[in-house]
Short mmCIF file of C-alpha atoms in Angstrom, two decimals:
data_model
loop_
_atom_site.label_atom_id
_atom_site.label_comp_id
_atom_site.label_asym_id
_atom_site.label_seq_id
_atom_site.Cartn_x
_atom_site.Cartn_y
_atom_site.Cartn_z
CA UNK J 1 59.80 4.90 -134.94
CA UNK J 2 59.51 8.55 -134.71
CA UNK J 3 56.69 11.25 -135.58
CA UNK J 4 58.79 12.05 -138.44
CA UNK J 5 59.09 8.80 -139.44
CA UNK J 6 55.19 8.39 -139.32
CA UNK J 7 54.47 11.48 -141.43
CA UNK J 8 57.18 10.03 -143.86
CA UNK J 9 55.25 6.81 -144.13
CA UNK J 10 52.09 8.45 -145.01
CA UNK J 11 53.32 11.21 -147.60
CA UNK J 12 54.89 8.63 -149.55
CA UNK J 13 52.18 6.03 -149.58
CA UNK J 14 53.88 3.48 -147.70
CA UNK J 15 51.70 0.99 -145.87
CA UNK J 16 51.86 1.86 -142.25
CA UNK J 17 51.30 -1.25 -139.48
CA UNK J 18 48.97 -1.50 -136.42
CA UNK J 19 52.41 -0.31 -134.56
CA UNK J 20 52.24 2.40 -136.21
CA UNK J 21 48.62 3.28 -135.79
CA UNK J 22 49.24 2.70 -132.39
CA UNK J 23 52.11 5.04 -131.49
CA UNK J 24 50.10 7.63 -133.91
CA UNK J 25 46.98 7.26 -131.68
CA UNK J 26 48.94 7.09 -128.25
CA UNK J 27 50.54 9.97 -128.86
CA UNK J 28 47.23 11.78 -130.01
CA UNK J 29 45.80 10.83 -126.45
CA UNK J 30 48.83 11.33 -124.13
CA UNK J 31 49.85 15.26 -126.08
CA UNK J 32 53.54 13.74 -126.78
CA UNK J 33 52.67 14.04 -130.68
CA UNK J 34 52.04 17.83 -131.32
CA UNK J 35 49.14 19.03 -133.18
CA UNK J 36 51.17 20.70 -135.71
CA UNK J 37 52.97 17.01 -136.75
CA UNK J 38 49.68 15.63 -135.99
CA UNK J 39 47.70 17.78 -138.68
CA UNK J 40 50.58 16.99 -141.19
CA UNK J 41 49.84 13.14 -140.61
CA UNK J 42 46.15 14.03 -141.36
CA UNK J 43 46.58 15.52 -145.05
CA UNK J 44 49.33 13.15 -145.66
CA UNK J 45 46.77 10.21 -144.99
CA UNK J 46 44.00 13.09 -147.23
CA UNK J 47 46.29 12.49 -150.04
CA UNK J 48 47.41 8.99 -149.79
CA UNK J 49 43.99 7.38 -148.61
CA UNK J 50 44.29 4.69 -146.55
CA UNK J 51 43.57 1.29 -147.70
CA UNK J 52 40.63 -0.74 -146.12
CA UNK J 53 43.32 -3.10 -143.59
CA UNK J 54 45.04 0.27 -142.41
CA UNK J 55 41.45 1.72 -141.73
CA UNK J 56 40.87 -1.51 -139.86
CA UNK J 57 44.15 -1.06 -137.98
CA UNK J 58 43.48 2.57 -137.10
CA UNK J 59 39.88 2.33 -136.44
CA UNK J 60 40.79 -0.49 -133.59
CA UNK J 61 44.32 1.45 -132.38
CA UNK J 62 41.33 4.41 -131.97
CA UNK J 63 39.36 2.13 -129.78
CA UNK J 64 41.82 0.90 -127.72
CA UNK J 65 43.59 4.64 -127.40
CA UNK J 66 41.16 4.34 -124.05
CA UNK J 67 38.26 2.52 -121.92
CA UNK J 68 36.09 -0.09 -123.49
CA UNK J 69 32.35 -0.93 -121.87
CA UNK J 70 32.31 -4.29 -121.11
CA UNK J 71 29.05 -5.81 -122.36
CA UNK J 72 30.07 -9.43 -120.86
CA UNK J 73 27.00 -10.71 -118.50
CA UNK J 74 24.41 -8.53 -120.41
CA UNK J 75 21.63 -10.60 -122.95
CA UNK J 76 22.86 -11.05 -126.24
CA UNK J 77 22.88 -9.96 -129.41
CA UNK J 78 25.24 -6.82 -128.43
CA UNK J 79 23.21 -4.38 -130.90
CA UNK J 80 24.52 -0.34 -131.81
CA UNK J 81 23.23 2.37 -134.30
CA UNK J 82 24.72 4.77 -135.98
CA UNK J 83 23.19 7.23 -138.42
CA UNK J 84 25.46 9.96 -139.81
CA UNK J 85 22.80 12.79 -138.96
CA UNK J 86 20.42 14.75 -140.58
CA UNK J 87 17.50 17.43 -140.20
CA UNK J 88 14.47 15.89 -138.06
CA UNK J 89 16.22 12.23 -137.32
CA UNK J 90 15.10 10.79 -134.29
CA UNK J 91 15.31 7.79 -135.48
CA UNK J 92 17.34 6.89 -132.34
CA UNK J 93 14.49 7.54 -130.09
CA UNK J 94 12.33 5.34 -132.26
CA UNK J 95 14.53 2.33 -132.54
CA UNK J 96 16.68 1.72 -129.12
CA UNK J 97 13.03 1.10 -127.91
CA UNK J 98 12.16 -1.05 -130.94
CA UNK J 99 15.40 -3.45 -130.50
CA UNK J 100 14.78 -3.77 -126.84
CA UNK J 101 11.34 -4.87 -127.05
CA UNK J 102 12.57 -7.41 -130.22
CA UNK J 103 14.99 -8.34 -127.64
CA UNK J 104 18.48 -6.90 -128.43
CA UNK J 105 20.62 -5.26 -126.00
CA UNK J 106 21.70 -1.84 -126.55
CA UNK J 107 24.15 0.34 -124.73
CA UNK J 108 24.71 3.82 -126.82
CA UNK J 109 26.95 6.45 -126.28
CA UNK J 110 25.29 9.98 -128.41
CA UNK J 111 26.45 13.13 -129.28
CA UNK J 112 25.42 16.62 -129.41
CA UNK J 113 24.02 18.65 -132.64
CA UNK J 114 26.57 21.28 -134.17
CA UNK J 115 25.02 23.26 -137.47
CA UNK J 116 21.74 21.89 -139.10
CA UNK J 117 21.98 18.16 -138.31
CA UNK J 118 20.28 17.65 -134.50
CA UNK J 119 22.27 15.79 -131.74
CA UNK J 120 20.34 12.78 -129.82
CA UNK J 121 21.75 14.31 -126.26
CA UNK J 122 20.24 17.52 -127.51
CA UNK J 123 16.70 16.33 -127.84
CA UNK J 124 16.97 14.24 -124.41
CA UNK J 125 18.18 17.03 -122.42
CA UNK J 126 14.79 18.61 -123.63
CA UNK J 127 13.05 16.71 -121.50
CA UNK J 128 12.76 18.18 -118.00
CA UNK J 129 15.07 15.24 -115.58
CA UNK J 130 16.38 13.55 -118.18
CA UNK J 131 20.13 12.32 -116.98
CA UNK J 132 22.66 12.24 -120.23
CA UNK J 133 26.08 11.64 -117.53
CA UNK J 134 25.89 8.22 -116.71
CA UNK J 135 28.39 5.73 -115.48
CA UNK J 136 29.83 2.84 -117.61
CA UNK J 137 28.36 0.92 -114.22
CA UNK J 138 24.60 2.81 -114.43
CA UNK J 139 24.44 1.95 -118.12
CA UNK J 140 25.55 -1.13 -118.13
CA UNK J 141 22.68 -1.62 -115.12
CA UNK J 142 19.85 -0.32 -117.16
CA UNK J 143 20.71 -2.36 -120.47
CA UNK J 144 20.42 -5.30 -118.59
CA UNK J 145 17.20 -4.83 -116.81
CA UNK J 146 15.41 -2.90 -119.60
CA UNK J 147 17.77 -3.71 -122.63
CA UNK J 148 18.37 -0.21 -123.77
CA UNK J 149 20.16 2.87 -122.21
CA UNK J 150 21.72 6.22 -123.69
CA UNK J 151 24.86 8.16 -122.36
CA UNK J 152 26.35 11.12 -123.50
CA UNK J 153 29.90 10.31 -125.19
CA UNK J 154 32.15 10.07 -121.90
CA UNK J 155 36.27 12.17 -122.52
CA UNK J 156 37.82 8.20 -122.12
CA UNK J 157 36.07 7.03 -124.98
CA UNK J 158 38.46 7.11 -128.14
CA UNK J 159 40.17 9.83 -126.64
CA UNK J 160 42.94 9.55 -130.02
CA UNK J 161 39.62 10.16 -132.10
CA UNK J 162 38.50 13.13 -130.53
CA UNK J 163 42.07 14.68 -130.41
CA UNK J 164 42.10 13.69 -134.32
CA UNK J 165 38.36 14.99 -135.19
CA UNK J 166 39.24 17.94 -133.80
CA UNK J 167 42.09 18.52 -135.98
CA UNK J 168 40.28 17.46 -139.30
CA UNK J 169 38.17 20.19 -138.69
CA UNK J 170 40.09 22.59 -139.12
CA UNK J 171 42.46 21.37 -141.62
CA UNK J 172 40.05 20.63 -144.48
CA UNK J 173 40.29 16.83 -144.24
CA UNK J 174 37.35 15.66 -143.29
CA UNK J 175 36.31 14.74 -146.03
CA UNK J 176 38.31 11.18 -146.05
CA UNK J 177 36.34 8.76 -146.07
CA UNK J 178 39.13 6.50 -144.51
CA UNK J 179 39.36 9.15 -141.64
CA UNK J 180 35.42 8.84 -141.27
CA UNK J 181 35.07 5.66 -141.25
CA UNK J 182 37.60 4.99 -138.20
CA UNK J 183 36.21 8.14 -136.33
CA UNK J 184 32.85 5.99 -136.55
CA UNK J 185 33.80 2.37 -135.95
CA UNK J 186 36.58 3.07 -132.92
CA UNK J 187 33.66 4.77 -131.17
CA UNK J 188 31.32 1.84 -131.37
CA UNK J 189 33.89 -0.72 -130.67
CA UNK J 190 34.74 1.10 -127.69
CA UNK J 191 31.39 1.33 -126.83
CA UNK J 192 31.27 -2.96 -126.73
CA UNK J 193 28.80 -3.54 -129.61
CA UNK J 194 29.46 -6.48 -131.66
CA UNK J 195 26.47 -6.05 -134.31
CA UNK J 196 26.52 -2.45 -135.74
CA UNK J 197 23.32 -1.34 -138.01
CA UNK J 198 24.53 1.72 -139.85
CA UNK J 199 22.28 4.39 -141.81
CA UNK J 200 24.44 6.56 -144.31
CA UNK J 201 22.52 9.38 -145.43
CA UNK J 202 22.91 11.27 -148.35
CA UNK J 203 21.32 14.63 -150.07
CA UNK J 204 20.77 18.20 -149.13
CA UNK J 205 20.28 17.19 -145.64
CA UNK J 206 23.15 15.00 -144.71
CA UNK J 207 27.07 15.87 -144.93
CA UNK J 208 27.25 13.12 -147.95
CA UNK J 209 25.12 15.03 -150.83
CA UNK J 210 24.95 12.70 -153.28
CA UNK J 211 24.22 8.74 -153.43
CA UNK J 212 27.40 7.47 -154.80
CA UNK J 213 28.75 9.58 -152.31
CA UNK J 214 27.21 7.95 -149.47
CA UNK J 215 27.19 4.41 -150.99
CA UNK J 216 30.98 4.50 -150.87
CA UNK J 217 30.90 5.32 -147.18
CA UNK J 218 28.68 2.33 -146.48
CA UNK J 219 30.67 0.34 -148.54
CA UNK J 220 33.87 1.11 -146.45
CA UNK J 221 32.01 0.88 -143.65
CA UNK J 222 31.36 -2.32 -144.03
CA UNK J 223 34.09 -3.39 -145.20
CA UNK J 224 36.18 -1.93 -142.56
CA UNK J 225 33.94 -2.77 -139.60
CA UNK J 226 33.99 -6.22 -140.54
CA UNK J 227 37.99 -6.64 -141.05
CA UNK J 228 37.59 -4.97 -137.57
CA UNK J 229 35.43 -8.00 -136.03
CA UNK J 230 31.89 -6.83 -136.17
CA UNK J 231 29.10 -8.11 -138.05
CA UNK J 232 27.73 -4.86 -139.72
CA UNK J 233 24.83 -3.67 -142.09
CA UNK J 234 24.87 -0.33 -144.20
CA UNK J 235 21.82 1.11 -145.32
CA UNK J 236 21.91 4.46 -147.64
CA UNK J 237 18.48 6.38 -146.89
CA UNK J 238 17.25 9.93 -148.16
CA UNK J 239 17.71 13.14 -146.58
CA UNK J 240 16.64 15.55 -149.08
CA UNK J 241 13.66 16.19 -147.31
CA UNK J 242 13.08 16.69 -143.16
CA UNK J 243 12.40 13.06 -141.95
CA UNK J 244 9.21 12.76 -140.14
CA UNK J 245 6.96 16.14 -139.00
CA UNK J 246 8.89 17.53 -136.50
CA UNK J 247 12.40 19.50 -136.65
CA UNK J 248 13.22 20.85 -133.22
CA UNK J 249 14.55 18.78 -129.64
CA UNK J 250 11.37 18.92 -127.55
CA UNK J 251 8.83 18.18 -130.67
CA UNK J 252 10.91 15.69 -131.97
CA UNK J 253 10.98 13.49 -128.79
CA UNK J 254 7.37 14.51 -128.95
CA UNK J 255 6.82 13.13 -132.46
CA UNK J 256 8.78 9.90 -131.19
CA UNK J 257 6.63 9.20 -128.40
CA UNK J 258 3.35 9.88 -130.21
CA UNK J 259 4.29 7.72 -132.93
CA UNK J 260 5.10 4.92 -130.65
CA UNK J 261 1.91 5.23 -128.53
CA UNK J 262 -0.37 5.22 -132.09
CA UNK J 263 1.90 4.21 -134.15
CA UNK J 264 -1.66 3.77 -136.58
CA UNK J 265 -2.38 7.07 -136.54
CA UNK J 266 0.86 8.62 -138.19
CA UNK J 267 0.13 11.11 -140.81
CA UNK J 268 2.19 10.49 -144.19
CA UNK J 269 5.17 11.93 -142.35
CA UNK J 270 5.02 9.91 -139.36
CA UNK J 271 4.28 6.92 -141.73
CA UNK J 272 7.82 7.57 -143.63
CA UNK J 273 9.77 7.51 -140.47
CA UNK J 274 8.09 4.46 -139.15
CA UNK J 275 8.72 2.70 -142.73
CA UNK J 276 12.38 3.47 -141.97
CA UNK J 277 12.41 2.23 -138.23
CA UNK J 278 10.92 -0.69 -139.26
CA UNK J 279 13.09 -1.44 -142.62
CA UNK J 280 16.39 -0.57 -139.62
CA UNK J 281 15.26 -2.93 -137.10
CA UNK J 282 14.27 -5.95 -139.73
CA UNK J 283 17.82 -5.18 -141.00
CA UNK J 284 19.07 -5.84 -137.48
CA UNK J 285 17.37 -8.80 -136.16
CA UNK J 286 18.58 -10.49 -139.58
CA UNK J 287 22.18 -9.65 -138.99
CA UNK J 288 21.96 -11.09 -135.43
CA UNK J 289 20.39 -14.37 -136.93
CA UNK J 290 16.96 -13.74 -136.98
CA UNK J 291 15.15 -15.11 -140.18
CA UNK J 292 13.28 -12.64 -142.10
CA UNK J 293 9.47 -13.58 -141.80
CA UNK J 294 10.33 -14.10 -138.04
CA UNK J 295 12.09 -10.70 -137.63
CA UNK J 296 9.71 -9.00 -138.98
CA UNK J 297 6.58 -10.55 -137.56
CA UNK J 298 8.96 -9.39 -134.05
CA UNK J 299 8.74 -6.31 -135.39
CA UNK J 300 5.50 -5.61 -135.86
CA UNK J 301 4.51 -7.29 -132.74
CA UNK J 302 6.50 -4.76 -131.48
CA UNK J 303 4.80 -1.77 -132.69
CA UNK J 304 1.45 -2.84 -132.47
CA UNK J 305 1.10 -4.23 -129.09
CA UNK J 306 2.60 -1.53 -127.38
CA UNK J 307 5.78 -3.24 -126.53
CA UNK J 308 7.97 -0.36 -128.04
CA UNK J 309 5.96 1.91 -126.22
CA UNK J 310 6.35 0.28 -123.16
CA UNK J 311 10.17 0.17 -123.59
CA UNK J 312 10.33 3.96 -124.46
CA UNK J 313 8.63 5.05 -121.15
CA UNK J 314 10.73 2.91 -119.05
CA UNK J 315 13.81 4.23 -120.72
CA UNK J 316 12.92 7.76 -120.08
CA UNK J 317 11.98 7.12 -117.00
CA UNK J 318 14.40 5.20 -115.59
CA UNK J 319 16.68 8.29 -116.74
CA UNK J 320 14.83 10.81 -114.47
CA UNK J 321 12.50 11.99 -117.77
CA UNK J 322 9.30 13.34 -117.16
CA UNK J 323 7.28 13.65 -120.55
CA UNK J 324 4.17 15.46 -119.30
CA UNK J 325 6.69 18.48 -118.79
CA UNK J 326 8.57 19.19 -122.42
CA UNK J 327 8.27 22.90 -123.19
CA UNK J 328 6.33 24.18 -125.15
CA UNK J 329 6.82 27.50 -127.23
CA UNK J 330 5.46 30.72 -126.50
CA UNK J 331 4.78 31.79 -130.80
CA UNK J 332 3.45 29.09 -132.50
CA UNK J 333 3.45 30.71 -136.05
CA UNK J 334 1.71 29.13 -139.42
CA UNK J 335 3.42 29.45 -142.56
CA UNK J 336 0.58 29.71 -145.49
CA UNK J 337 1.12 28.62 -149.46
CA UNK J 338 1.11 31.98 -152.04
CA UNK J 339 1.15 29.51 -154.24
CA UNK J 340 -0.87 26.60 -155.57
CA UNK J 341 0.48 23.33 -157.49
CA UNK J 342 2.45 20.01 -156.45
CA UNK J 343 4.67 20.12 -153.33
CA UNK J 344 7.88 18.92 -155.67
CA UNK J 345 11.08 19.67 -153.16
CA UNK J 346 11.55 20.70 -149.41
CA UNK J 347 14.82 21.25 -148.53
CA UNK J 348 16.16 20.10 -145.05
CA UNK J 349 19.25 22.73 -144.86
CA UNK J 350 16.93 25.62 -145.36
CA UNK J 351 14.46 24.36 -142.82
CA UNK J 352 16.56 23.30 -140.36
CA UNK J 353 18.80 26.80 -140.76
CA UNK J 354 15.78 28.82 -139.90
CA UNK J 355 15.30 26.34 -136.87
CA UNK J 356 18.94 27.29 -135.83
CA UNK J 357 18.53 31.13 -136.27
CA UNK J 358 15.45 30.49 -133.61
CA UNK J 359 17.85 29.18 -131.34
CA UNK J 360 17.06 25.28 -131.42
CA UNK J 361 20.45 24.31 -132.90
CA UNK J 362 23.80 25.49 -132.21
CA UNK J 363 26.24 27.98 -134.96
CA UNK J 364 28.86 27.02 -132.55
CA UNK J 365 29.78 24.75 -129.62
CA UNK J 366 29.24 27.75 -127.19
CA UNK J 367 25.84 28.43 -128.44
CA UNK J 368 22.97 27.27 -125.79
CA UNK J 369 19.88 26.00 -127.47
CA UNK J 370 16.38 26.74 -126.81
CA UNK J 371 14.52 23.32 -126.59
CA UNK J 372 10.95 24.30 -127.28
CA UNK J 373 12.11 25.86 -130.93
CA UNK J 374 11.20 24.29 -134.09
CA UNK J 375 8.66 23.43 -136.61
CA UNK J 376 6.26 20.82 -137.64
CA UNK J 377 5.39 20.12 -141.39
CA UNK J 378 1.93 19.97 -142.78
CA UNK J 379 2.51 18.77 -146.11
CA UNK J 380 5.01 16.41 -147.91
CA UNK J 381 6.79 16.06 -151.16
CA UNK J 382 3.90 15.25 -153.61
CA UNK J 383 1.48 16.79 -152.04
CA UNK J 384 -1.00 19.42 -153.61
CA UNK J 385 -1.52 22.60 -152.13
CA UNK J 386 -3.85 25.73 -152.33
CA UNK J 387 -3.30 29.71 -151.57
CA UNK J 388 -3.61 29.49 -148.09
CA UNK J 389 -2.57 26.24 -147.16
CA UNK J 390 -0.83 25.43 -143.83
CA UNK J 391 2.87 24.51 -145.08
CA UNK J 392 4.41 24.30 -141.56
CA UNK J 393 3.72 26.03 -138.03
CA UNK J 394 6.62 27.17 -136.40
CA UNK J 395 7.48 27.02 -132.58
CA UNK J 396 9.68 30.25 -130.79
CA UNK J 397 10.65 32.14 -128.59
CA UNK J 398 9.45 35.29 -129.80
CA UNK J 399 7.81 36.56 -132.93
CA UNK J 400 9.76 35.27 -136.31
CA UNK J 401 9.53 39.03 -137.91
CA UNK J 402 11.99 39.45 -135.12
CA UNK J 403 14.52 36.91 -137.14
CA UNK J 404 15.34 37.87 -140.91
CA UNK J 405 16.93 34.49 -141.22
CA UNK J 406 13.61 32.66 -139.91
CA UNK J 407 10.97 34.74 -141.48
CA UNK J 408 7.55 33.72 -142.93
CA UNK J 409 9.29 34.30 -146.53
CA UNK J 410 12.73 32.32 -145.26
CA UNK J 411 10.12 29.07 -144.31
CA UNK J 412 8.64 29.48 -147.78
CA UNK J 413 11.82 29.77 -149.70
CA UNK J 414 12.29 26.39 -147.93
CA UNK J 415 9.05 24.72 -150.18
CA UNK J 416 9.25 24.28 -154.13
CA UNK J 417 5.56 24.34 -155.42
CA UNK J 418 4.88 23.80 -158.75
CA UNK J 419 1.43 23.79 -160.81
CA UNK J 420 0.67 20.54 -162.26
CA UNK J 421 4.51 19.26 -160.59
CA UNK J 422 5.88 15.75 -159.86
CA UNK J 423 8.71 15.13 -157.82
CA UNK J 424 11.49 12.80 -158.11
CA UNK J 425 11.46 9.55 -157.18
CA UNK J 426 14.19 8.56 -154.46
CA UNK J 427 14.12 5.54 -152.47
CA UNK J 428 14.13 5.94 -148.88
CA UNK J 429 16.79 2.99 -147.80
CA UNK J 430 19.03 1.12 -150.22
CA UNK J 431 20.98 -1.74 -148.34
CA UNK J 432 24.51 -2.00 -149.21
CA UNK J 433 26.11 -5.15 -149.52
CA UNK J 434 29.25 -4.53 -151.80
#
């Protein structure tokens, strides 16, 4: 079968076989298939979606396009994560700590940040020793003595994804939800999980803006990692507002780590993101067997004994971490109400774009960020305000009059207060099950 004959397949809606897939993604890998036949494949399969078996087919021909981490030997359940980003998610921080000390096993393979949605590697590199370029051999190592260790995604991984990512991204198809949900799945496969807990997010936040939106990713998510031999779970949580107090690398591991050490003295914000850590983790010690009442008693043994805790210093240290030296800004700038009334919207794009133009995200893969920029919220949606009020305090480099895009009026045009206001109601997880 030629490239031709692939591209043929596709444009006229024929069903293509795992063959197929295969010779698509091995010639993705290798360079035999040219980007320029390889792009027309990609709006071909834009305009004649996929159907849920071919997804399967191409999500595992993905996978197996290069190396796969053995998890034999290590404790079972094989547990991953995913969460398809958004402004002031750490939940990863929060949870590969949780599902160790519940007793999973956890070997995860993170990205960076590129625009306003934050990259995990990102906000480990923030702290001063932290080692992100580990060995299949080193990881495998630390998941089995503490049950939980983080890599930055290694070139072998997928390689036929990233060849294929690439291209979507500049040829307006990435968008397909097909396309997405193999780019996801072939990387966790690869990465030897065989439970997958995925969080979809959706709103102004997230790259799916609406619910429906995001519900039908879950849905073929599921649907497609199962046909694909894992056991999965899709939740659909909110991003249209920052999640948790903290947007920025250092004061988000920060935030983490204090809300793990106390996690009964989170504020309202710190309280949302632990209600979300803990709804994640229940959802994945039931999908690995675990009865409900017993899963989350686990839980919240977890939390409250210090067991998470424990498991989050040993992680960072046994990655060459050292917490008592994150950065910490030079400006640390408070952002006062003009207004009074009800705290109805804040919007995560407009936040975290200000956080970019400080330099603590990237514009573009060359960009180098600043790890000590960000900001920390004082109020949530809901909450009443005066004149004068502390909205958020922002961390940089140098003075924000100095930054048009991150000025004191750029922060506030990220808050909607109204007099006498209410906001809309939006639940924070929604499991998916169809």
């Amino acid at each position: 079968m030629t490239t031709i004959d692939l591209i043929r397949q596709r444009r006229d809606g024929e069903v293509q076989s795992r063959a197929a897939f295969d010779a698509l993604c091995a010639g993705a890998r290798d360079g035999t298939i040219p980007d320029y036949q390889l792009s027309a494949w990609l709006m071909a399969a834009y305009l004649r979606p996929l159907t849920p078996s071919e997804t399967a087919d191409l999500t595992l021909a993905m996978a197996e396009s290069g190396t796969r981490i053995p998890m034999a030997g290590l404790p079972r359940p094989w547990l991953d994560k995913h969460s398809t980003g958004g402004v002031g998610d750490k939940m990863t921080l929060l949870l590969g700590p949780l599902f160790a000390a519940c007793g999973l096993t956890t070997v995860k393979l993170s990205g960076r940040g590129l625009g306003i949605t934050g990259g995990t590697i990102d906000k480990l590199e923030s702290i001063p020793g932290f080692q992100t370029q580990l060995s299949v051999e080193a990881l495998r190592d630390q998941a089995n003595r503490i049950g939980f260790a983080l890599g930055a995604q290694t070139q072998d991984l997928a390689p036929a994804d990233r060849v294929l990512y690439a291209l979507r991204d500049v040829t307006a198809t990435i968008e397909s939800i097909p396309l997405i949900t193999a780019s996801i799945l072939s990387k966790k496969i690869a990465g030897g999980c065989d439970h997958l807990v995925l969080d979809v997010k959706y709103g102004r936040g997230a790259f799916m803006p609406t619910f429906d939106a995001a519900r039908a990713l879950a849905a073929s998510l599921r649907t497609v990692g199962t046909a694909a031999g894992l056991r999965v779970r899709t939740l659909v949580t909110d991003m249209d507002e920052p999640l948790g107090a903290a947007v920025g690398n250092a004061l988000e591991v920060a935030e983490a780590h204090a809300l793990l050490r106390h996690p009964d003295a989170a504020d309202p914000r710190g309280q949302r993101l632990l209600t979300l850590a803990n709804r994640i983790a229940v959802e994945a010690l039931t999908l690995t067997g675990t009865p409900v009442p017993e899963a989350e008693s686990r839980v919240e043994t977890a939390l409250r004994t210090g067991a998470a805790h424990a498991k989050f210093t040993a992680w960072i240290t046994e990655q060459g971490g050292d917490l008592s030296r994150l950065p910490i800004a030079a400006y640390q700038t408070p952002i006062l109400a003009e207004t009074a009334g009800t705290v109805t919207e804040i919007d995560p794009a407009q936040i975290a774009g200000a956080v970019v133009a400080l330099g603590g995200g990237r514009a573009t893969k060359a960009d180098v960020i600043r790890p000590e920029v960000g900001a920390i919220l004082h109020v949530s949606r809901g909450d009443q305000v005066r004149i004068g009020d502390p909205l958020l305090t922002v961390h940089s480099a140098h003075p924000i009059d100095a930054h048009p895009i991150a000025s004191a009026a750029a922060w506030r045009a990220g808050f909607q207060i109204v007099p006498g206001g209410v906001p809309a109601e939006r639940p924070l997880a929604t499991v998916v099950t169809d």
